[in-house]
Structures are given as C-alpha cells and as structure tokens.
PDB file of C-alpha atoms in Angstrom:
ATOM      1  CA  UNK A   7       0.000   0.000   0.000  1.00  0.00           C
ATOM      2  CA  UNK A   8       1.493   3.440  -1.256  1.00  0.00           C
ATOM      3  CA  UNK A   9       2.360   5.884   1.820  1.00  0.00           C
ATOM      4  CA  UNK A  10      -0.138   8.611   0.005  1.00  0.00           C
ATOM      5  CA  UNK A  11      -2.614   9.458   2.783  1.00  0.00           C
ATOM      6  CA  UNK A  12      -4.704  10.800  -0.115  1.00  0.00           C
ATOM      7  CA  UNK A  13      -4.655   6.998  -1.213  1.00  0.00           C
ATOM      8  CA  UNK A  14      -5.348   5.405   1.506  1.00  0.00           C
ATOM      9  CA  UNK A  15      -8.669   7.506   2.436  1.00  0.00           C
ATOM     10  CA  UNK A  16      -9.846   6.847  -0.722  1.00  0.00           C
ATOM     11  CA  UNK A  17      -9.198   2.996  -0.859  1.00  0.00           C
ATOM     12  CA  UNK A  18     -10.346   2.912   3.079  1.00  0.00           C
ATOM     13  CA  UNK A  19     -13.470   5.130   1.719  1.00  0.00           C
ATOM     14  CA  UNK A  20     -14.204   2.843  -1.249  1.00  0.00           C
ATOM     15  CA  UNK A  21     -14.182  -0.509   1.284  1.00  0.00           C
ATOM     16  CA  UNK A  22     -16.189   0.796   4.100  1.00  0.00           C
ATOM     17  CA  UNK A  23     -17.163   4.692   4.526  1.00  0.00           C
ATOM     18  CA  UNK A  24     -17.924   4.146   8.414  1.00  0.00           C
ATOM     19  CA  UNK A  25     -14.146   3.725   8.484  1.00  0.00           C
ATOM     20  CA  UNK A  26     -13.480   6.933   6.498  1.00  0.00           C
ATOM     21  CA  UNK A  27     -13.097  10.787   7.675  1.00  0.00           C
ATOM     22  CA  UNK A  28     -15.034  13.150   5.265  1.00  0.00           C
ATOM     23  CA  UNK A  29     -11.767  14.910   3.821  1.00  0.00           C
ATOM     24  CA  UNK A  30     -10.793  17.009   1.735  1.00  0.00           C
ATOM     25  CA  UNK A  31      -7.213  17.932  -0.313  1.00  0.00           C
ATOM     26  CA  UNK A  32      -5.326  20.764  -0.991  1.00  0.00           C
ATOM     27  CA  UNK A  33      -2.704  21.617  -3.571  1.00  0.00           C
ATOM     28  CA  UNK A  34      -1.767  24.553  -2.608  1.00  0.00           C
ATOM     29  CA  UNK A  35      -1.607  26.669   0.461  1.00  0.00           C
ATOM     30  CA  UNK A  36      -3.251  29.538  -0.654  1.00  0.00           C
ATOM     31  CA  UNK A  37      -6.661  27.388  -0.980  1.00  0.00           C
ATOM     32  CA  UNK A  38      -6.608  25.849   2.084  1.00  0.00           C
ATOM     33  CA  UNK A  39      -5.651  29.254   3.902  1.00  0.00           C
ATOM     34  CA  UNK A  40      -9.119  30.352   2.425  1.00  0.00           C
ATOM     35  CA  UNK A  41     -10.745  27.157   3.317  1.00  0.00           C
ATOM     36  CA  UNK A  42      -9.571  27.229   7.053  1.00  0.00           C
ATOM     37  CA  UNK A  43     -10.602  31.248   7.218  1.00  0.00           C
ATOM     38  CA  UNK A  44     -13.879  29.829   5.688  1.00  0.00           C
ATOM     39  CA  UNK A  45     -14.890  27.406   7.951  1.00  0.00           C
ATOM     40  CA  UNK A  46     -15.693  29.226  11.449  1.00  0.00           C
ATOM     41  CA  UNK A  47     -17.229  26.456  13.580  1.00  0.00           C
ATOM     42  CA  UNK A  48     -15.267  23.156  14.442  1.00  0.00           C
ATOM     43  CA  UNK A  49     -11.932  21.586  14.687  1.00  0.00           C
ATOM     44  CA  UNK A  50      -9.870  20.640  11.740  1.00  0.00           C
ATOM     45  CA  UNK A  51      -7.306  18.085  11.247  1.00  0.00           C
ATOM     46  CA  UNK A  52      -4.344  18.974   8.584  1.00  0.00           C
ATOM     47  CA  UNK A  53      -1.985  16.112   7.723  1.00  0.00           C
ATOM     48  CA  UNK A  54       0.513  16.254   5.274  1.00  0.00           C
ATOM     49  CA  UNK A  55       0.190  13.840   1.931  1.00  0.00           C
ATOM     50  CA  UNK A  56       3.441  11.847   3.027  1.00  0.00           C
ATOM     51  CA  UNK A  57       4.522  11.626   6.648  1.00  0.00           C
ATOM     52  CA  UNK A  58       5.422   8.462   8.723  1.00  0.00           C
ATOM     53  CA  UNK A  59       5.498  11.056  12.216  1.00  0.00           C
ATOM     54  CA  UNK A  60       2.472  10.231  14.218  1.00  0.00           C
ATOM     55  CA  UNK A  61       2.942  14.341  15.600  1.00  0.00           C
ATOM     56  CA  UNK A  62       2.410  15.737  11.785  1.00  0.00           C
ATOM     57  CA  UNK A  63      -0.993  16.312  12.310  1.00  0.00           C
ATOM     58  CA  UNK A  64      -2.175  20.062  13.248  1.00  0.00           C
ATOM     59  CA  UNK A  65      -5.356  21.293  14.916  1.00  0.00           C
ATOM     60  CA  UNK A  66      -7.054  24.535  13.415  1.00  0.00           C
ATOM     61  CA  UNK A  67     -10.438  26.105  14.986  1.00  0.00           C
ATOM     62  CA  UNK A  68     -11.440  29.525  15.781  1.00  0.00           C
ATOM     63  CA  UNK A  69      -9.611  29.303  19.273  1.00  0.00           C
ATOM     64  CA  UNK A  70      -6.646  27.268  17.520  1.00  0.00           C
ATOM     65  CA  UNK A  71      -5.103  29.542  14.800  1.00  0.00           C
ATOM     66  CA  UNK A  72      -2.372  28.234  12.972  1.00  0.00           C
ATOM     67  CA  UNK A  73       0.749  30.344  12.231  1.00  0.00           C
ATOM     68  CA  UNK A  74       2.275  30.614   8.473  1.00  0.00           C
ATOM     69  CA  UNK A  75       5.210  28.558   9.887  1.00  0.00           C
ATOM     70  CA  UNK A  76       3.297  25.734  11.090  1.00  0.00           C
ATOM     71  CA  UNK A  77       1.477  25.356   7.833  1.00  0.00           C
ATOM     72  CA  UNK A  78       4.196  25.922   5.593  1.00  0.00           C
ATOM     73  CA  UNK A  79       5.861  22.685   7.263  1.00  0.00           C
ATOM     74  CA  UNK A  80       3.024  20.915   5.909  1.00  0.00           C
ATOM     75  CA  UNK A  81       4.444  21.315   2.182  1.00  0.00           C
ATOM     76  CA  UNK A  82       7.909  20.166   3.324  1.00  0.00           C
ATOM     77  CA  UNK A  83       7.906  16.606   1.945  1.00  0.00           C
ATOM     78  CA  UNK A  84       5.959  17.540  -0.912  1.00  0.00           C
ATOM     79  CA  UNK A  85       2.077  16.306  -1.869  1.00  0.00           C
ATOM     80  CA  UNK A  86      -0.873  17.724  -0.423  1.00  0.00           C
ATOM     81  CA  UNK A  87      -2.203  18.268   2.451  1.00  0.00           C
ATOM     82  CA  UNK A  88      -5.427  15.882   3.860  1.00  0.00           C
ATOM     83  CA  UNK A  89      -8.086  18.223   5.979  1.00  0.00           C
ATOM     84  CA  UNK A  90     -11.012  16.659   7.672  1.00  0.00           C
ATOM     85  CA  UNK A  91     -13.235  17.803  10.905  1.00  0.00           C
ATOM     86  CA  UNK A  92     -11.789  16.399  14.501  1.00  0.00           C
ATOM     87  CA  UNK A  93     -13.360  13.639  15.353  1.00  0.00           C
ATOM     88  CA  UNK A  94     -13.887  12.707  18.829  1.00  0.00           C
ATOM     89  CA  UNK A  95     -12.268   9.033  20.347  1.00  0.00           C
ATOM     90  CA  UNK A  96      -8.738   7.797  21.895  1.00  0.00           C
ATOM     91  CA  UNK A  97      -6.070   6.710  19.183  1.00  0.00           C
ATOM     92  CA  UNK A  98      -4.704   2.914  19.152  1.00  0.00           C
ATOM     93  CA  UNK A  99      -1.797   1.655  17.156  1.00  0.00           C
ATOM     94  CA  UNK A 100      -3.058  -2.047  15.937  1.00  0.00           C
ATOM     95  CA  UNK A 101      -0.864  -4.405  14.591  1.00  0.00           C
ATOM     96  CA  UNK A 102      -1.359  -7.819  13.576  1.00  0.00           C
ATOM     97  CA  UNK A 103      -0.735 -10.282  10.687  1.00  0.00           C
ATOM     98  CA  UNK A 104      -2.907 -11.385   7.827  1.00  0.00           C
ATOM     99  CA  UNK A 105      -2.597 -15.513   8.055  1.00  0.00           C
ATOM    100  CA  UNK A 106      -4.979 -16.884   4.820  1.00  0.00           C
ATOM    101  CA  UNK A 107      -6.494 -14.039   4.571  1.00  0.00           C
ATOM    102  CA  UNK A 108      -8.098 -13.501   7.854  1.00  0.00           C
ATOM    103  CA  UNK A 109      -6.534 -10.486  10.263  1.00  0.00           C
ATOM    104  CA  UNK A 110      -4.960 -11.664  13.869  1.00  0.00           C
ATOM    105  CA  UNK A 111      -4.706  -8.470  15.458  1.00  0.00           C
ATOM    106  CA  UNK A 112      -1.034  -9.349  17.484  1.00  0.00           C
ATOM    107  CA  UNK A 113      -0.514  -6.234  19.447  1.00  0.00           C
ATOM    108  CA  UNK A 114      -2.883  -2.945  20.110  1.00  0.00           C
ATOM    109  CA  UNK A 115      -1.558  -0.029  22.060  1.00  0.00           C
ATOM    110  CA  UNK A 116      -3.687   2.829  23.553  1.00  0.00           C
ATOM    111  CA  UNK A 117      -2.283   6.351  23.073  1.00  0.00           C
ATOM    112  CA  UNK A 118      -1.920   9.070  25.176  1.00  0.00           C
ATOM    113  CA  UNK A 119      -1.241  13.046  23.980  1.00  0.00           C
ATOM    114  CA  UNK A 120      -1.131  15.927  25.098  1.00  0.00           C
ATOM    115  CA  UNK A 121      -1.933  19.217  23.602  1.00  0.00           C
ATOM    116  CA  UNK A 122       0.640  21.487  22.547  1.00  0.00           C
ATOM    117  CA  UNK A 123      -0.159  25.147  20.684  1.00  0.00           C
ATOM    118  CA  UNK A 124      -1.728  23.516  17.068  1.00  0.00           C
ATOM    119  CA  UNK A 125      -0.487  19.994  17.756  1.00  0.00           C
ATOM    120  CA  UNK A 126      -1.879  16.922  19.839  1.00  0.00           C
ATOM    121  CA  UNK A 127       2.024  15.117  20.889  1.00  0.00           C
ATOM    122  CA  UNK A 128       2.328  11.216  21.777  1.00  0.00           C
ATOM    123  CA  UNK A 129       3.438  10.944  25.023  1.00  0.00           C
ATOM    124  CA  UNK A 130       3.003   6.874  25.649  1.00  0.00           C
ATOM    125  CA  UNK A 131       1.570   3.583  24.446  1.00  0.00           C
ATOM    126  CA  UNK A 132       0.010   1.270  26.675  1.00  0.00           C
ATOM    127  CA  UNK A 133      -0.951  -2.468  25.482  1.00  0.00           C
ATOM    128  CA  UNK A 134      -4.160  -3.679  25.433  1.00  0.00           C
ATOM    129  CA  UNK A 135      -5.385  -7.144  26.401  1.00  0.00           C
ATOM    130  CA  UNK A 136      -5.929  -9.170  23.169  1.00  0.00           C
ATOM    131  CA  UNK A 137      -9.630 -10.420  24.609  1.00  0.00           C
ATOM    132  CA  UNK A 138     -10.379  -6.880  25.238  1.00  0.00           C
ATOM    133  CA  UNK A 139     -13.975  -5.204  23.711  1.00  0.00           C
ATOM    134  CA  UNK A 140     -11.597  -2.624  22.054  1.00  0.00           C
ATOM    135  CA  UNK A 141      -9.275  -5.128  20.505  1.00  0.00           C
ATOM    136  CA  UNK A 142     -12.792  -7.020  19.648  1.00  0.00           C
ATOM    137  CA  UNK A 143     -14.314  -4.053  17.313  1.00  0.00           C
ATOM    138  CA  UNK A 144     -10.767  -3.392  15.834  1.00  0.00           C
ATOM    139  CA  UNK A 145     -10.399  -6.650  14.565  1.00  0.00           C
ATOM    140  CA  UNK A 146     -14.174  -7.081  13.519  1.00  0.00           C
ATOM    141  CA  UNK A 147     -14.528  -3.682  11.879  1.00  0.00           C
ATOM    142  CA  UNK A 148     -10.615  -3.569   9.839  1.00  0.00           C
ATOM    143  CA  UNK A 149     -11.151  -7.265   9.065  1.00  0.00           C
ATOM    144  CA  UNK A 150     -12.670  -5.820   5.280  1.00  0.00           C
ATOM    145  CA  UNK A 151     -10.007  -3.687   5.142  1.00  0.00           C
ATOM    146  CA  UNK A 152      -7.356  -6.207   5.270  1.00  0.00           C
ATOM    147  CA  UNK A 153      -8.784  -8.663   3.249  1.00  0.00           C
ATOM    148  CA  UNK A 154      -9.633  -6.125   0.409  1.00  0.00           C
ATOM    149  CA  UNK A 155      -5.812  -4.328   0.712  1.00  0.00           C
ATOM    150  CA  UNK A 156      -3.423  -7.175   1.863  1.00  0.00           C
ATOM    151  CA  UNK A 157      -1.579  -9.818   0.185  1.00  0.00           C
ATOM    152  CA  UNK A 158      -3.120 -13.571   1.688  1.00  0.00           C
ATOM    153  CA  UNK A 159       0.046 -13.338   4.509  1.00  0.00           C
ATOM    154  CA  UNK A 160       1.739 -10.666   5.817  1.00  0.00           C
ATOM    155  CA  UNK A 161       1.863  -7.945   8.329  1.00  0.00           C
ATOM    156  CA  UNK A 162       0.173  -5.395   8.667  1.00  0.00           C
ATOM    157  CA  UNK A 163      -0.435  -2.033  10.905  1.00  0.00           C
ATOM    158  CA  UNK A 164      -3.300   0.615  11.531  1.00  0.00           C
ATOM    159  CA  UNK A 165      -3.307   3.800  12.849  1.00  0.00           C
ATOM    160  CA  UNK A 166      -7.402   4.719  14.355  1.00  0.00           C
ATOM    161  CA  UNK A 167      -9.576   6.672  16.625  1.00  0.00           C
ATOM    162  CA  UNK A 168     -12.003   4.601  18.433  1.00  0.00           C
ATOM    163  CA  UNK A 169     -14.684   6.934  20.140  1.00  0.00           C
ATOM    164  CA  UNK A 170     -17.461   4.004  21.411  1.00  0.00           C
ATOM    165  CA  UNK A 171     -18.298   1.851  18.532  1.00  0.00           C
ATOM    166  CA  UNK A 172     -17.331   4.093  15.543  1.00  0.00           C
ATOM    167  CA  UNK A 173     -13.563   3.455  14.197  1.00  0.00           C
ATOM    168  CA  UNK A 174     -11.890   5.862  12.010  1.00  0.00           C
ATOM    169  CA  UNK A 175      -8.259   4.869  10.200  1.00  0.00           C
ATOM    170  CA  UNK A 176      -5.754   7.435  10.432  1.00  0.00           C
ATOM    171  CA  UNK A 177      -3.361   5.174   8.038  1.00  0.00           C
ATOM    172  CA  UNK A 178      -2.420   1.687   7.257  1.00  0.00           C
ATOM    173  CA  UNK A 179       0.637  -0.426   5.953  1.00  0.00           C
ATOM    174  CA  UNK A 180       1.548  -3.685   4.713  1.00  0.00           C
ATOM    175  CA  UNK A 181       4.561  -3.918   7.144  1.00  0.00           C
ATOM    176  CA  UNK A 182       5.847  -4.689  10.387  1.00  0.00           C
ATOM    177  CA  UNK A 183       5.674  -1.316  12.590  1.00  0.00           C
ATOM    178  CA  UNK A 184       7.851   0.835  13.898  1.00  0.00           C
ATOM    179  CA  UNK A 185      10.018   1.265  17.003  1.00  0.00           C
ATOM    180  CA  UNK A 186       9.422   1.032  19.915  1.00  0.00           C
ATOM    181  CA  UNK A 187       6.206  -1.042  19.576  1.00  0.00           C
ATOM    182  CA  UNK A 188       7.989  -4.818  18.849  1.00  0.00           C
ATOM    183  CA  UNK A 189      10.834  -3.675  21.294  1.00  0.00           C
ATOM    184  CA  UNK A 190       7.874  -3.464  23.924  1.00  0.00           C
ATOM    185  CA  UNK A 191       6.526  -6.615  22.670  1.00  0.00           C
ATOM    186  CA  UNK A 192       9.576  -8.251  23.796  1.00  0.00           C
ATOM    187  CA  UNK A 193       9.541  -6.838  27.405  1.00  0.00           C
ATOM    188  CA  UNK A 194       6.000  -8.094  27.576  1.00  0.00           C
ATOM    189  CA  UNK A 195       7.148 -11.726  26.330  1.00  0.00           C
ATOM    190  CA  UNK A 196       4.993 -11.592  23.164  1.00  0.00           C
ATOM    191  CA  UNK A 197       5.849 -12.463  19.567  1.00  0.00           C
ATOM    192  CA  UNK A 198       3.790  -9.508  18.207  1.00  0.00           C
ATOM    193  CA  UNK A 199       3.991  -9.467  14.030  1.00  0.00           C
ATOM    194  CA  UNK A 200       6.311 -11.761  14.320  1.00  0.00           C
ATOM    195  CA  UNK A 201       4.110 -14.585  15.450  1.00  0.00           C
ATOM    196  CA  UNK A 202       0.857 -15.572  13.352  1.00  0.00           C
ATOM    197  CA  UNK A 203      -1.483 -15.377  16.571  1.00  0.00           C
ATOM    198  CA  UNK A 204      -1.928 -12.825  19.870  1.00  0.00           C
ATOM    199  CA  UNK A 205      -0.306 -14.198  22.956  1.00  0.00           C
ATOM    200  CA  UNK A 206      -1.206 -13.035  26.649  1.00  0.00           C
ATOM    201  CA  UNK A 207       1.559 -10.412  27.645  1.00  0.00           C
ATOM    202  CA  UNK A 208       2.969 -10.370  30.687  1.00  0.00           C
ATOM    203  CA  UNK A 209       1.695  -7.757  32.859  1.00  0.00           C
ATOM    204  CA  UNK A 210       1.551  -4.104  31.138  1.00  0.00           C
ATOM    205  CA  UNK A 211       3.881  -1.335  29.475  1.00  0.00           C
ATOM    206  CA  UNK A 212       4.096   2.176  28.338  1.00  0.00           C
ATOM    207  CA  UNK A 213       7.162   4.081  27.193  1.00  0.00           C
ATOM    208  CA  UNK A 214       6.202   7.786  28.526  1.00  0.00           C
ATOM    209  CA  UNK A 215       8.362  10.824  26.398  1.00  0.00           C
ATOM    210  CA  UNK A 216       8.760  14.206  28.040  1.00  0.00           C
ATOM    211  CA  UNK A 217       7.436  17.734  26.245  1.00  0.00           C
ATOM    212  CA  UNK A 218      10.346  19.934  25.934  1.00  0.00           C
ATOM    213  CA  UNK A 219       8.631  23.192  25.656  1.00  0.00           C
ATOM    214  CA  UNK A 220      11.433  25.979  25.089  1.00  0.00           C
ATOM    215  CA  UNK A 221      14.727  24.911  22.885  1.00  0.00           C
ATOM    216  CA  UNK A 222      17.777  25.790  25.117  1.00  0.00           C
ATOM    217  CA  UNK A 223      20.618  24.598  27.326  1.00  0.00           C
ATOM    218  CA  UNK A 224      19.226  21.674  30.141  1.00  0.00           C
ATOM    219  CA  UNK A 225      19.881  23.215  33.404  1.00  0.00           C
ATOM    220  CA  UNK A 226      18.010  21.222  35.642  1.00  0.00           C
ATOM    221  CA  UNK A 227      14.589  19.054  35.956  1.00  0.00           C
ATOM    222  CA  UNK A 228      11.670  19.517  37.970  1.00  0.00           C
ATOM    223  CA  UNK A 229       9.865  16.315  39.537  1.00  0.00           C
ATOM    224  CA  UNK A 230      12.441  13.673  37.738  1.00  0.00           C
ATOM    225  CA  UNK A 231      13.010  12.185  41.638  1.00  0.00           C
ATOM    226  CA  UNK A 232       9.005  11.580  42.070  1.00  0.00           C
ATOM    227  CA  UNK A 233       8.807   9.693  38.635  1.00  0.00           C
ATOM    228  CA  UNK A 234      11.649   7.642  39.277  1.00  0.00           C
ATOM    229  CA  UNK A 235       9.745   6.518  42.333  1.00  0.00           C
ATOM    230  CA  UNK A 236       6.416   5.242  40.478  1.00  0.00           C
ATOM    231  CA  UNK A 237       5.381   1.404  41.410  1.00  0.00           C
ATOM    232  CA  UNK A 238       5.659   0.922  37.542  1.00  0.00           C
ATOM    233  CA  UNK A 239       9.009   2.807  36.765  1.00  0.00           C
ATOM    234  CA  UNK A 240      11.568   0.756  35.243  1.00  0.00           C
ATOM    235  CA  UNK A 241      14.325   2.958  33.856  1.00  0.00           C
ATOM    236  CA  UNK A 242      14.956   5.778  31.704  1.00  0.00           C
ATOM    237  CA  UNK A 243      14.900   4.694  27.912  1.00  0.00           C
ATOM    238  CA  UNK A 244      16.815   7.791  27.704  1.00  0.00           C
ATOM    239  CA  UNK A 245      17.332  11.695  29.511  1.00  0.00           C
ATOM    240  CA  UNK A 246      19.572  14.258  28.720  1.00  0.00           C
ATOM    241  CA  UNK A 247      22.407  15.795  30.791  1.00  0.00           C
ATOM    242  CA  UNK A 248      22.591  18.696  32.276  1.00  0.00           C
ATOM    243  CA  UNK A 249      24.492  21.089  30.489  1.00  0.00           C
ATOM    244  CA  UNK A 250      23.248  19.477  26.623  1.00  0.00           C
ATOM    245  CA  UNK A 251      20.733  21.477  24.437  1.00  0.00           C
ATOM    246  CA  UNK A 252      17.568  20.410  24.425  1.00  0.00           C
ATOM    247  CA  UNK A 253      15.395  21.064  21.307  1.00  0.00           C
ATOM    248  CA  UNK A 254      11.564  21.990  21.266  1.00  0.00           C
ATOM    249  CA  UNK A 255       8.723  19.095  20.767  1.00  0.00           C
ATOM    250  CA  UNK A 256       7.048  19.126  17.716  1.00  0.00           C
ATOM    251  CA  UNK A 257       7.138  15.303  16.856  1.00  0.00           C
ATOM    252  CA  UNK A 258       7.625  12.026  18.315  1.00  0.00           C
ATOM    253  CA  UNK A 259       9.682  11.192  20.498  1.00  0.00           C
ATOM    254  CA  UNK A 260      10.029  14.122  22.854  1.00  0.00           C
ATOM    255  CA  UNK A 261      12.990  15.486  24.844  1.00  0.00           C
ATOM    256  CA  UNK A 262      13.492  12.508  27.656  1.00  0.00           C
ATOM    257  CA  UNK A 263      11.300   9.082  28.384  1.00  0.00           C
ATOM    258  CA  UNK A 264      10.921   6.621  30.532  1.00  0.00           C
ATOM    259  CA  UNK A 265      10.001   3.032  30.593  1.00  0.00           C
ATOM    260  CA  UNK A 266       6.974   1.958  32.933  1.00  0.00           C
ATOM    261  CA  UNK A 267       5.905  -2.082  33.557  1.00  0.00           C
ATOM    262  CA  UNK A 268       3.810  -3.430  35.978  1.00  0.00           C
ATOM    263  CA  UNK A 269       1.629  -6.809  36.250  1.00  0.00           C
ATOM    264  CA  UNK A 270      -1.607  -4.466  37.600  1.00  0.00           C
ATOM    265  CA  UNK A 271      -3.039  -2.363  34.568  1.00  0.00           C
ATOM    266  CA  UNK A 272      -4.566  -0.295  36.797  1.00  0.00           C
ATOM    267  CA  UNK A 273      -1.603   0.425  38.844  1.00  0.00           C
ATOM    268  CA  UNK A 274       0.381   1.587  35.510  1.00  0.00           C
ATOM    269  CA  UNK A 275      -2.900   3.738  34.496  1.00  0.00           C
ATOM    270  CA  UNK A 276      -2.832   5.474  37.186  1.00  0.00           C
ATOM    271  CA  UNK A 277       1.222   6.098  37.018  1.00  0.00           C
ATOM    272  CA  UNK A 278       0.728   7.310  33.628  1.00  0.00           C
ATOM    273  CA  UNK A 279      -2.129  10.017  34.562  1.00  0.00           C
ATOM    274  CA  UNK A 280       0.705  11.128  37.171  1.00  0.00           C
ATOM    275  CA  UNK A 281       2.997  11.319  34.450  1.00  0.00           C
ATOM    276  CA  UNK A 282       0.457  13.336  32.041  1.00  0.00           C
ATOM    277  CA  UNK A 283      -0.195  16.079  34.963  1.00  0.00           C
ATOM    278  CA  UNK A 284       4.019  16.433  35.459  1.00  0.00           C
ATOM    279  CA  UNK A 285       4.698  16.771  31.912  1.00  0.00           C
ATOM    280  CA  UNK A 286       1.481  19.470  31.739  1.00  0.00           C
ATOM    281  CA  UNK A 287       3.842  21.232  34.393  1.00  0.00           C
ATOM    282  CA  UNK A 288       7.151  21.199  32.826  1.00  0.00           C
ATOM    283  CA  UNK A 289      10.115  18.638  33.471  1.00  0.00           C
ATOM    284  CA  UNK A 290      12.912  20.514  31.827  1.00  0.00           C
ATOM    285  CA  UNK A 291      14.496  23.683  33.375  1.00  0.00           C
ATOM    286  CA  UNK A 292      16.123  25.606  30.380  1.00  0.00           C
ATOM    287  CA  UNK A 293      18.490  28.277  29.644  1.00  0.00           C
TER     288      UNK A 293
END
C-alpha cells in the first residue's frame, strides 16, 4: 500500500465509509488558507500527503489559529495536504498479521497526547489485552479492510480513533511497525507481528516521552526524583544531561522518556495520569 494518505482515504473510503473521515485535499496553500478562514465552527485536522510522524498532524479552529510557519511545514515533503473535521475518540496503534487471509490483530496499544499550541504530541503507548472489547471491534470492523488491501500473509499495521463503537483509520501499511512497539513486545514476552497469533503479555507497558517546551541549554529538571519513584518505573529509555541542548517538541519522540511495567493495569494507568499532569507542568528547566 502506497504511503499517500490521499490513497489510503480513498481505498479505506471505497471498502467501508464508516471507516473513512469526510476529507478534503489541498494543492496549494493559498486554498486551504481560504478554506480554514472559511470554515468558522469546528476543529480541523491537517496532515501532510506523506509523513510516517504520528505528531504531523495540526489542529485549526477559531480558538486554535495556525501560524504561516506551522502550515508551511506541511508542504515540506511535498504532496498535499489531507483536511477533515476532529473527530472525537482515543487513538490505538493495531498491529497484527494477515494468516490466509483472515486479520490476527497481534498487538494494540492505547495512546496518550497531550496538547501542545496547534499539535496533539504522543506521550506513551500502553498495550491492550488481546480479549479486550476494544481489541474485539478493531479486529471485527478492519477485518474488510485487510482482506480487500493485503496480500493472503503478511503484516500489517493501523493507525485509528475509536470513540465508542465508531472506528476511524488514520493510516495503514503492509509492514511490520515501527520502534518502539515490537521492542515493547519483547519486554512483555509476546511475539507480536512476528508470530501468526496474539499471545497473553505479561503484565503491562508504556514508554512515557517528556514535552520539551522551550529549545535551550538543560539546566536542571523539575519532579524527575518523584517519577523515578512510580510502582511501575523501570528505567529511563533515555534523559539528557545537564548542560546538553535540548530542542523543542514538535514530533515524536520528545525530549526525555521513561520506561513503565507493571503486572496491575490499573496500577500503571494510574502512574501514567501522574505522568500526564508532570509533563502538563514542565520537566525541563532551560536556559
């Protein structure tokens, strides 16, 4: 399957429409400027034609503007640009393999963001049980999609909203996905894509990534001591020095993260709401 957003909504459109935004594409920035000044009620959604960074997407409303910098980086890698109204629900990463036809979803991860000026920013992934009601839907409702778009074997990986029983794909791929998701699969002792079925995982994990707010020089942290001292921390998957620039969020990744695991799911929940409200405060002290 071609990396063309435009593409994929329109195959995804043509196999089911309940799995499709309403969109619409622009060639050129000076039409969707007038669109967005056009539409005055609602949230939009602006992706670029070709991106794999899950933190492309920007948010424009009438208490969201957008500055000419932040659209113009939608052009960067060429194509157009996909707009469609917000629509409401949690994001999951599923992944899974296509065995004779028929989709085993192998690995689904709930997402957590927050909200930065026009951008929503992945801060973790947490797995979800493969007998879940979520993991249930997913499978029963991208089953067409799979079957109509994939070769008989093979893996494959979606990007959704789920808000109650309405799905929505974001994007899809013929492929194995990306780091850190089968890196996490191996802490939980699961095959993920590389199996042909879903496994019970052992206990729960989220890798949790820090907003960096301000580009500068590190000069300290705030509340660093308090999330090393979570039931579910494990380690840092990696943190700056004091002393090292530190570059502003406006993609994956962000500018420190930490690894959380713990056998209660609602112990780790709760550790990564704590984790949400300290990164809403600021972690990094900069110059």
């Amino acid at each position: 399957m071609t990396n063309s957003k435009v593409v994929q909504h329109e195959t995804v459109r043509r196999i089911d429409t309940r799995l499709a935004f309403e969109t619409a594409y622009f060639s050129d920035p000076g039409t969707l400027t007038r669109h967005l000044a056009e539409a005055a009620d609602g949230l939009k959604v602006l992706r670029p034609e070709f991106s794999a960074n899950t933190g492309s997407a920007l948010f424009a409303g009438p208490d969201r503007p957008l500055r000419p910098a932040d659209l113009d980086g939608l052009w960067r890698d060429g194509g157009r640009v996909v707009v469609h109204d917000f629509v409401p629900g949690t994001p999951y990463f599923a992944n899974g393999v296509v065995v004779d036809g028929q989709l085993c979803l192998t690995d689904t991860w709930r997402c957590y963001s927050l909200d930065e000026g026009p951008r929503s920013l992945l801060t973790a992934v947490v797995n979800v049980l493969p007998d879940s009601v979520e993991v249930k839907l997913l499978r029963e409702r991208l089953q067409p999609l799979a079957a109509a778009t994939a070769v008989a074997d093979g893996p494959v990986c979606f990007e959704v909203v789920l808000g109650g029983e309405q799905v929505k794909v974001v994007k899809f791929a013929h492929r194995v996905a990306g780091a850190p998701l089968p890196g996490l699969c191996d802490l939980l002792g699961v095959a993920g894509q590389s199996g042909r079925e879903a496994q019970a995982p052992d206990g729960f994990v989220a890798d949790y990534a820090f907003t960096v707010r301000r580009s500068g020089t590190l000069t300290g942290f705030t509340g660093l001591d308090e999330v090393r001292s979570l039931p579910s921390y494990r380690n840092d998957l990696f943190m700056p020095a004091l002393g090292e620039p530190v570059e502003r969020t406006v993609g994956e990744g962000g500018g420190a993260a930490v690894l959380l695991k713990h056998a209660d799911e609602a112990t780790l929940l709760a550790d990564v709401t704590f984790l949400q409200e300290v990164n809403r405060s600021g972690v990094f002290v900069v110059d």
